[in-house]
CSV table of C-alpha atoms and ligand atoms in Angstrom, one decimal:
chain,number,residue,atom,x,y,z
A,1,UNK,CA,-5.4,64.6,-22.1
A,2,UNK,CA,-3.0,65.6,-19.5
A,3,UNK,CA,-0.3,69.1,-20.7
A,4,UNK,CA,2.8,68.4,-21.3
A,5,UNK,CA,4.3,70.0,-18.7
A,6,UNK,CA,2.1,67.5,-16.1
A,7,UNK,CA,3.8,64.8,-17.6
A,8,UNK,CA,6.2,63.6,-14.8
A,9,UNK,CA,10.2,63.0,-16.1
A,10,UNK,CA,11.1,59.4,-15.1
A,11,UNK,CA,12.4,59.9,-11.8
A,12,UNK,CA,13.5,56.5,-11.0
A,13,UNK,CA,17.4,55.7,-11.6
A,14,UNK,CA,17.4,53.7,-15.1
A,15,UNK,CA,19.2,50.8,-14.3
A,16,UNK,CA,17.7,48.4,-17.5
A,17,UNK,CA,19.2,44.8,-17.0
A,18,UNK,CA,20.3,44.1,-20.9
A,19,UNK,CA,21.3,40.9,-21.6
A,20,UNK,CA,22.9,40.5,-25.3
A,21,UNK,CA,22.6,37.4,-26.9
A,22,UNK,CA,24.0,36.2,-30.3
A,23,UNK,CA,21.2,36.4,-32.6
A,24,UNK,CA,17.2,36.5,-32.9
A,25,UNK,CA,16.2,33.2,-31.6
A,26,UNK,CA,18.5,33.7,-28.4
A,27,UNK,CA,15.9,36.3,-28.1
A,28,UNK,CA,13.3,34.3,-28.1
A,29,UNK,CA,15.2,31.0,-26.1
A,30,UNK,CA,15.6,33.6,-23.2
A,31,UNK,CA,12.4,35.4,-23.4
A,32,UNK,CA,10.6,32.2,-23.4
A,33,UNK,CA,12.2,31.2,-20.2
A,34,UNK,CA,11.2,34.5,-18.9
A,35,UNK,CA,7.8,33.8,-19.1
A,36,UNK,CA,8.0,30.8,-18.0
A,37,UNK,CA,9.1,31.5,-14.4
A,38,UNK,CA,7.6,34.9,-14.2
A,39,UNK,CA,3.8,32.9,-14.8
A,40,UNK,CA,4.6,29.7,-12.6
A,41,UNK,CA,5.7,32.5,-10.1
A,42,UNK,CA,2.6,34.6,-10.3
A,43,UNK,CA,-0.2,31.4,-10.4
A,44,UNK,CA,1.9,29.7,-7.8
A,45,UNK,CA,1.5,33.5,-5.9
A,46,UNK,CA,-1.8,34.8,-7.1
A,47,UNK,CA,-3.4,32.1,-8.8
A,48,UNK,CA,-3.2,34.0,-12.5
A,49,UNK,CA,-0.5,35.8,-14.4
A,50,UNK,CA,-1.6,38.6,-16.4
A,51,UNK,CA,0.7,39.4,-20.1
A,52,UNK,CA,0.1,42.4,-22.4
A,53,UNK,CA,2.0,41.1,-25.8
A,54,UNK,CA,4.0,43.4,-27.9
A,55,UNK,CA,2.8,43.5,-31.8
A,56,UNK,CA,5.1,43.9,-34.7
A,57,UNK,CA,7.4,40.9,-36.1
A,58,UNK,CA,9.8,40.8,-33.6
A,59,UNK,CA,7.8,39.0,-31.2
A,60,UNK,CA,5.8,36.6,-33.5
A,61,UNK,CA,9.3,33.8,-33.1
A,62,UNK,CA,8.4,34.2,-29.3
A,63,UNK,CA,5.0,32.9,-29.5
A,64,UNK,CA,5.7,30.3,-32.7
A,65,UNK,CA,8.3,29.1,-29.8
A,66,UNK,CA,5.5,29.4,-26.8
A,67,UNK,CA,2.8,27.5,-29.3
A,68,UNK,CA,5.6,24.6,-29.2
A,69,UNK,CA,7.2,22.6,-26.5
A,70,UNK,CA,8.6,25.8,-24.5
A,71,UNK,CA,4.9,26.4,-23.8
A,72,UNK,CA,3.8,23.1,-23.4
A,73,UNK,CA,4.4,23.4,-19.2
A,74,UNK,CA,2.8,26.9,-19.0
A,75,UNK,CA,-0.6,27.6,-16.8
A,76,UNK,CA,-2.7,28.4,-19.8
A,77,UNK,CA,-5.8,28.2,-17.9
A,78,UNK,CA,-4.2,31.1,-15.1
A,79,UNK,CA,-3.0,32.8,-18.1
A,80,UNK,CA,-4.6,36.2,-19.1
A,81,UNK,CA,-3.3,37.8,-22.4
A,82,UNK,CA,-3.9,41.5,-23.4
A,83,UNK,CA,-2.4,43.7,-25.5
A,84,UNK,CA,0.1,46.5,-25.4
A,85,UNK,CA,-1.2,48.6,-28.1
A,86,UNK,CA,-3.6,47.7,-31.9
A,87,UNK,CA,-3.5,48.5,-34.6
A,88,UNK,CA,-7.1,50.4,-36.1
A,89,UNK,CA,-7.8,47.6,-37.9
A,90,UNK,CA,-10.1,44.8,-37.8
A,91,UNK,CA,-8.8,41.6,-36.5
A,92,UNK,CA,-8.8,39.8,-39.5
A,93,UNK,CA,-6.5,42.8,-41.2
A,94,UNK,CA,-2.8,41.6,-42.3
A,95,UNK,CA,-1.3,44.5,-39.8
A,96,UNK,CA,-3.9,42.9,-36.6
A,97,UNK,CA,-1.5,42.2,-33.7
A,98,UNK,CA,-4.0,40.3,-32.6
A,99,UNK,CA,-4.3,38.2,-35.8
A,100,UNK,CA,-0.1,38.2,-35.5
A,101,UNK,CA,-0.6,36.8,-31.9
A,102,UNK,CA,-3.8,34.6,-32.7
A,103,UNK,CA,-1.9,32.6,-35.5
A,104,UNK,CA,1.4,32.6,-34.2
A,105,UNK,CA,0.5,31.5,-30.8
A,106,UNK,CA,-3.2,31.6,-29.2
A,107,UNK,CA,-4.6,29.0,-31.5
A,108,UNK,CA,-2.5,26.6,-30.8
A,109,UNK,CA,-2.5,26.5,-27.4
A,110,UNK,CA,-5.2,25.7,-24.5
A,111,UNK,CA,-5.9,29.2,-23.7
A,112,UNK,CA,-9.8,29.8,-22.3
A,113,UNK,CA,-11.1,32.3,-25.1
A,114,UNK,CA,-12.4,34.3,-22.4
A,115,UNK,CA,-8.9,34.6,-21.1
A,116,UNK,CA,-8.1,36.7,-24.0
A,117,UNK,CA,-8.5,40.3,-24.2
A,118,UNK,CA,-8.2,41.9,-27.6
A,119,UNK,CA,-8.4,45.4,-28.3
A,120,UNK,CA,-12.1,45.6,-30.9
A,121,UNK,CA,-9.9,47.6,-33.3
A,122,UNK,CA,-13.0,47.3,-35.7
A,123,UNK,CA,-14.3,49.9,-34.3
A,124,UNK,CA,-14.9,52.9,-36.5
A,125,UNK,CA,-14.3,55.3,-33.5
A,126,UNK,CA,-10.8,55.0,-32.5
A,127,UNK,CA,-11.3,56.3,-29.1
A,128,UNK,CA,-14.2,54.3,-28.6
A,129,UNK,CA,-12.1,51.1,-29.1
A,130,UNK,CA,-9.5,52.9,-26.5
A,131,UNK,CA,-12.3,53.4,-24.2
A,132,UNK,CA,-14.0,49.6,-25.0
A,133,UNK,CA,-10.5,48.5,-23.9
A,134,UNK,CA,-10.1,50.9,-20.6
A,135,UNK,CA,-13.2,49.7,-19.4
A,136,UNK,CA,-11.9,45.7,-19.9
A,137,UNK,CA,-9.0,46.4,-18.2
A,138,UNK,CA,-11.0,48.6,-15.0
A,139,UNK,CA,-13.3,45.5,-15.3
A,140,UNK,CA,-10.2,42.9,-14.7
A,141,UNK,CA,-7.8,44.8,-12.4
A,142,UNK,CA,-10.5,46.7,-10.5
A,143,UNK,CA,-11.1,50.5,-10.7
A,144,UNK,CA,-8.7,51.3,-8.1
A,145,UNK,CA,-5.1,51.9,-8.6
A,146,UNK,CA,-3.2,51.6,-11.8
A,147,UNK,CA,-3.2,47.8,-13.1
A,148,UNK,CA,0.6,45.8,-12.6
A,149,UNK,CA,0.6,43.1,-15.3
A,150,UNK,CA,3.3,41.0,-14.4
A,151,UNK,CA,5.1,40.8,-17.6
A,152,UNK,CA,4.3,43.4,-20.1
A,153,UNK,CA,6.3,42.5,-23.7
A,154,UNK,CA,7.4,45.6,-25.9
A,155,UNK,CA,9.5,46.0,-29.2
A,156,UNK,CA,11.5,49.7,-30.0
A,157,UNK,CA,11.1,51.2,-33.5
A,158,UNK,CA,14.4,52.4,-35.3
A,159,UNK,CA,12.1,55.7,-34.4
A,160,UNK,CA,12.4,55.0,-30.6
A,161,UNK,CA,8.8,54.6,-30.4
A,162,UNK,CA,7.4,51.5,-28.0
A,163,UNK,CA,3.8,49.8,-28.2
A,164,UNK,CA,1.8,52.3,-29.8
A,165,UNK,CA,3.7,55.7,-28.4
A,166,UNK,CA,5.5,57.3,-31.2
A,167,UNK,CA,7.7,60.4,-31.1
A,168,UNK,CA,6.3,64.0,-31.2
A,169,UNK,CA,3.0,61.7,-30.7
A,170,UNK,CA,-0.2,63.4,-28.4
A,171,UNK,CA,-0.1,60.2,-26.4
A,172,UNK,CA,3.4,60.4,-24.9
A,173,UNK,CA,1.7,63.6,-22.8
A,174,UNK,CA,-1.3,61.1,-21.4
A,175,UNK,CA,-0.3,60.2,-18.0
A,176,UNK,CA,-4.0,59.7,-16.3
A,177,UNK,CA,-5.7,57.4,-18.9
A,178,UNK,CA,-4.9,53.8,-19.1
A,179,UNK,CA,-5.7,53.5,-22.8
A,180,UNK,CA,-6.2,55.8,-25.4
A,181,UNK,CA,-6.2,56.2,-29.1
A,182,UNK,CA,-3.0,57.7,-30.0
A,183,UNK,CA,-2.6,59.4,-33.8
A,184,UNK,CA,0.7,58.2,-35.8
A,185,UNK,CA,1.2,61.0,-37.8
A,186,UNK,CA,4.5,59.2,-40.0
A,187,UNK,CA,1.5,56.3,-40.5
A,188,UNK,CA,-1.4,58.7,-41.1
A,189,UNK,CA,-3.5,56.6,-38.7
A,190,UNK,CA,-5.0,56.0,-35.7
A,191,UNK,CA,-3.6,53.1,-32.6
A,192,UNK,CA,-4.8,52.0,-29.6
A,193,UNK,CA,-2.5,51.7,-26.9
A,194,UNK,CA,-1.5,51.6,-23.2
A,195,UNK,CA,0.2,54.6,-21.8
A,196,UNK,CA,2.5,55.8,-19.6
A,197,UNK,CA,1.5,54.8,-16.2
A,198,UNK,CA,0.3,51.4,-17.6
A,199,UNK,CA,3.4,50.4,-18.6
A,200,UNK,CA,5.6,51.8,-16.0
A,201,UNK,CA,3.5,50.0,-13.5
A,202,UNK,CA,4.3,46.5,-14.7
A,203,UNK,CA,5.9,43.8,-12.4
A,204,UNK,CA,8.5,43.1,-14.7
A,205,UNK,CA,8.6,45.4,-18.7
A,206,UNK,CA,10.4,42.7,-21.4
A,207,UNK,CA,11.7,44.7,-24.4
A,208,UNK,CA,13.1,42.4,-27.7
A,209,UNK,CA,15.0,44.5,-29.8
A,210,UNK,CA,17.0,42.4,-32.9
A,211,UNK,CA,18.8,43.5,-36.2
A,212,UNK,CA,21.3,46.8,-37.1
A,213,UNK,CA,18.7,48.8,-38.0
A,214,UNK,CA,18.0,49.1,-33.9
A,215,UNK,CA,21.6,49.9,-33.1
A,216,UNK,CA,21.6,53.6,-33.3
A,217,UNK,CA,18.5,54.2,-31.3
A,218,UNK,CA,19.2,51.5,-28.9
A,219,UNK,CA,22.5,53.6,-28.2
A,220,UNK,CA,20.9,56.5,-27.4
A,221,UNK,CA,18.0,54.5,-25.2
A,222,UNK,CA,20.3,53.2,-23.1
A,223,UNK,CA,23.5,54.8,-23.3
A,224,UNK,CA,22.3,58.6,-22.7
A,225,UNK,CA,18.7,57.6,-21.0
A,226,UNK,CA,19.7,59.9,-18.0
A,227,UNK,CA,20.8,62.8,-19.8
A,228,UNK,CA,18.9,66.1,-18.4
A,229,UNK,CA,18.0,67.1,-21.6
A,230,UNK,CA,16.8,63.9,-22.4
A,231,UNK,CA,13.8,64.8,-24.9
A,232,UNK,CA,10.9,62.2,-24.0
A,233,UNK,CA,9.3,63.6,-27.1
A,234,UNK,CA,12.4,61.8,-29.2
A,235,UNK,CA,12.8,58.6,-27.6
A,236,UNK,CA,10.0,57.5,-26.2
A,237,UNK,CA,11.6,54.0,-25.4
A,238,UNK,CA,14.1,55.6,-22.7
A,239,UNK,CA,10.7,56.6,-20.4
A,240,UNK,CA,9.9,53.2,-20.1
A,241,UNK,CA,11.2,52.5,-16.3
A,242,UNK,CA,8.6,50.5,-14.6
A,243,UNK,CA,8.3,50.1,-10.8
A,244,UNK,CA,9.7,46.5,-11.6
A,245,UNK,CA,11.8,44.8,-13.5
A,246,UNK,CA,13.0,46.3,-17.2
A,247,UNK,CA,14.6,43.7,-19.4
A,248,UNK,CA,16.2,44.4,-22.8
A,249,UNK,CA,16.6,41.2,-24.7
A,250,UNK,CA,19.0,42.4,-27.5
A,251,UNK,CA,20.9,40.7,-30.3
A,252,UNK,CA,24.7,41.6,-31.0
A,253,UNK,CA,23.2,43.2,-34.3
A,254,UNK,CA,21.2,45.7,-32.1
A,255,UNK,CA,23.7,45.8,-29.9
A,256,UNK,CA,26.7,46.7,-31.9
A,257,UNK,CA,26.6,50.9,-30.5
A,258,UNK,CA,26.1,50.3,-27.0
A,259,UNK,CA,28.7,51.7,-24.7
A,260,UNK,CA,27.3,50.6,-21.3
B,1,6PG,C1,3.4,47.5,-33.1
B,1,6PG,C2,4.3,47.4,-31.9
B,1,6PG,C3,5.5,48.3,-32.1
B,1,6PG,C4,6.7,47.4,-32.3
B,1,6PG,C5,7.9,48.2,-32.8
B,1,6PG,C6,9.0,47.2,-33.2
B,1,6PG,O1,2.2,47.4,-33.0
B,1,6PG,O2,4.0,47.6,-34.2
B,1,6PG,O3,3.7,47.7,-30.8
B,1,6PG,O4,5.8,49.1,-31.0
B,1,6PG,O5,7.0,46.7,-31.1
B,1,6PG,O6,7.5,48.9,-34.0
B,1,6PG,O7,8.5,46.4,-34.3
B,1,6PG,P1,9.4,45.2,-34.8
B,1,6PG,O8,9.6,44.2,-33.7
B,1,6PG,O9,8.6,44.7,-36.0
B,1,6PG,O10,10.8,45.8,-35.2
């Protein structure tokens, strides 16, 4: 676990393309065709696109819409789905992102299993599970450098948190891992989740943020991300700034504070 003070501010100018659109299935109408050209892109470049999906609700309308006719074109068999963070629970358990994802979208279309990565959240040892999951990814990308998914999909808490990084949370200061276990002290539990460099590494970062309740916090994300004093330790969603693209897909509900 890397200090604090070795964790490195973003440095890169935060110039987030957000595109506001009326209400929650806009959201998903536009993120759809966001996948869609990013992974007829990346096959038609590199013979595979690589996805980490977001958990929570937010994105479950985005799969139910991929499982249908918007994903009825897509390169399953090029397609390679991980996750962005897990919850420590088996993946039969009610809060599973990958149940979320499995029932929502994976099952119903013709995805290779092997093609799916899933965090083994049943795992007693959280940081066993984080390690399990490192090792998949150094597998898959190689041991090298830092792995680029070309879309990764993230959702904001009201809190400001993203994926699995929470405020005031031990795993906003990991910058070497690529996965760890990450305790949620407002949850009283253990997640499993990418990290910094991870996520800031990604081709193209595609956040979906929808209702009022995001308004405040998406204010302050976007609207004061380059303050000096900006407290990564508060809102962790404003040190997402990957070498890529970053996309916020917001509704006007979400939107309803922003100034930019
Ligand atoms: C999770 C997600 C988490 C989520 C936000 C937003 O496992 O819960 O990774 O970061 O994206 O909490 O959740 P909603 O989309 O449900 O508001």
């Amino acid at each position: 676990m890397s200090s604090p003070e070795s964790v490195p501010k973003p440095s890169g100018a935060f110039h987030p393309q957000v595109r506001v659109v009326a209400d929650k299935d806009a959201i998903f109408s536009a993120a759809a065709a966001e996948w869609t050209v990013r992974a007829q892109a990346a096959v038609a470049a590199r013979g595979r696109f690589t996805v980490a999906l977001a958990g929570g609700s937010t994105p479950k309308g985005l799969y139910e819409l991929l499982a249908g006719s918007a994903g009825a074109s897509l390169p399953w068999a090029q397609t390679f789905v991980f996750f962005g963070d897990e919850r420590h629970v088996p993946p039969s358990h009610p809060d599973s992102n990958c149940r979320m994802a499995s029932e929502a979208l994976l099952s119903h279309v013709p995805i290779p299993p092997q093609n799916v990565f899933r965090v083994h959240a049943e795992e007693p040892d959280p940081h066993a599970a984080a390690d399990q999951y490192e090792a998949a990814l150094r597998q898959f990308f190689g041991e090298g450098s830092v792995p680029q998914f070309d879309l990764i999909l993230l959702g904001m808490g009201p809190d400001g948190h993203t994926a699995s990084l929470f405020p005031g949370s031990a795993g906003l200061h990991e910058n070497a891992r690529w996965v760890i276990a990450n305790w949620v002290e407002k949850f009283a539990t253990w997640r499993i989740t990418l990290t910094w460099p991870v996520l800031n590494q990604a081709a193209c970062v595609l956040f979906m943020a929808a209702g009022a309740d995001k308004a405040a916090m998406l204010h302050t994300v976007l609207d004061t991300a380059n303050d000096a004093d900006a407290p990564m330790e508060q809102y962790p969603s404003r040190y997402v700034r990957p070498t890529g693209e970053l996309i916020w897909m917001v509704d006007q509900a979400a939107a309803a504070q922003l100034t930019r």
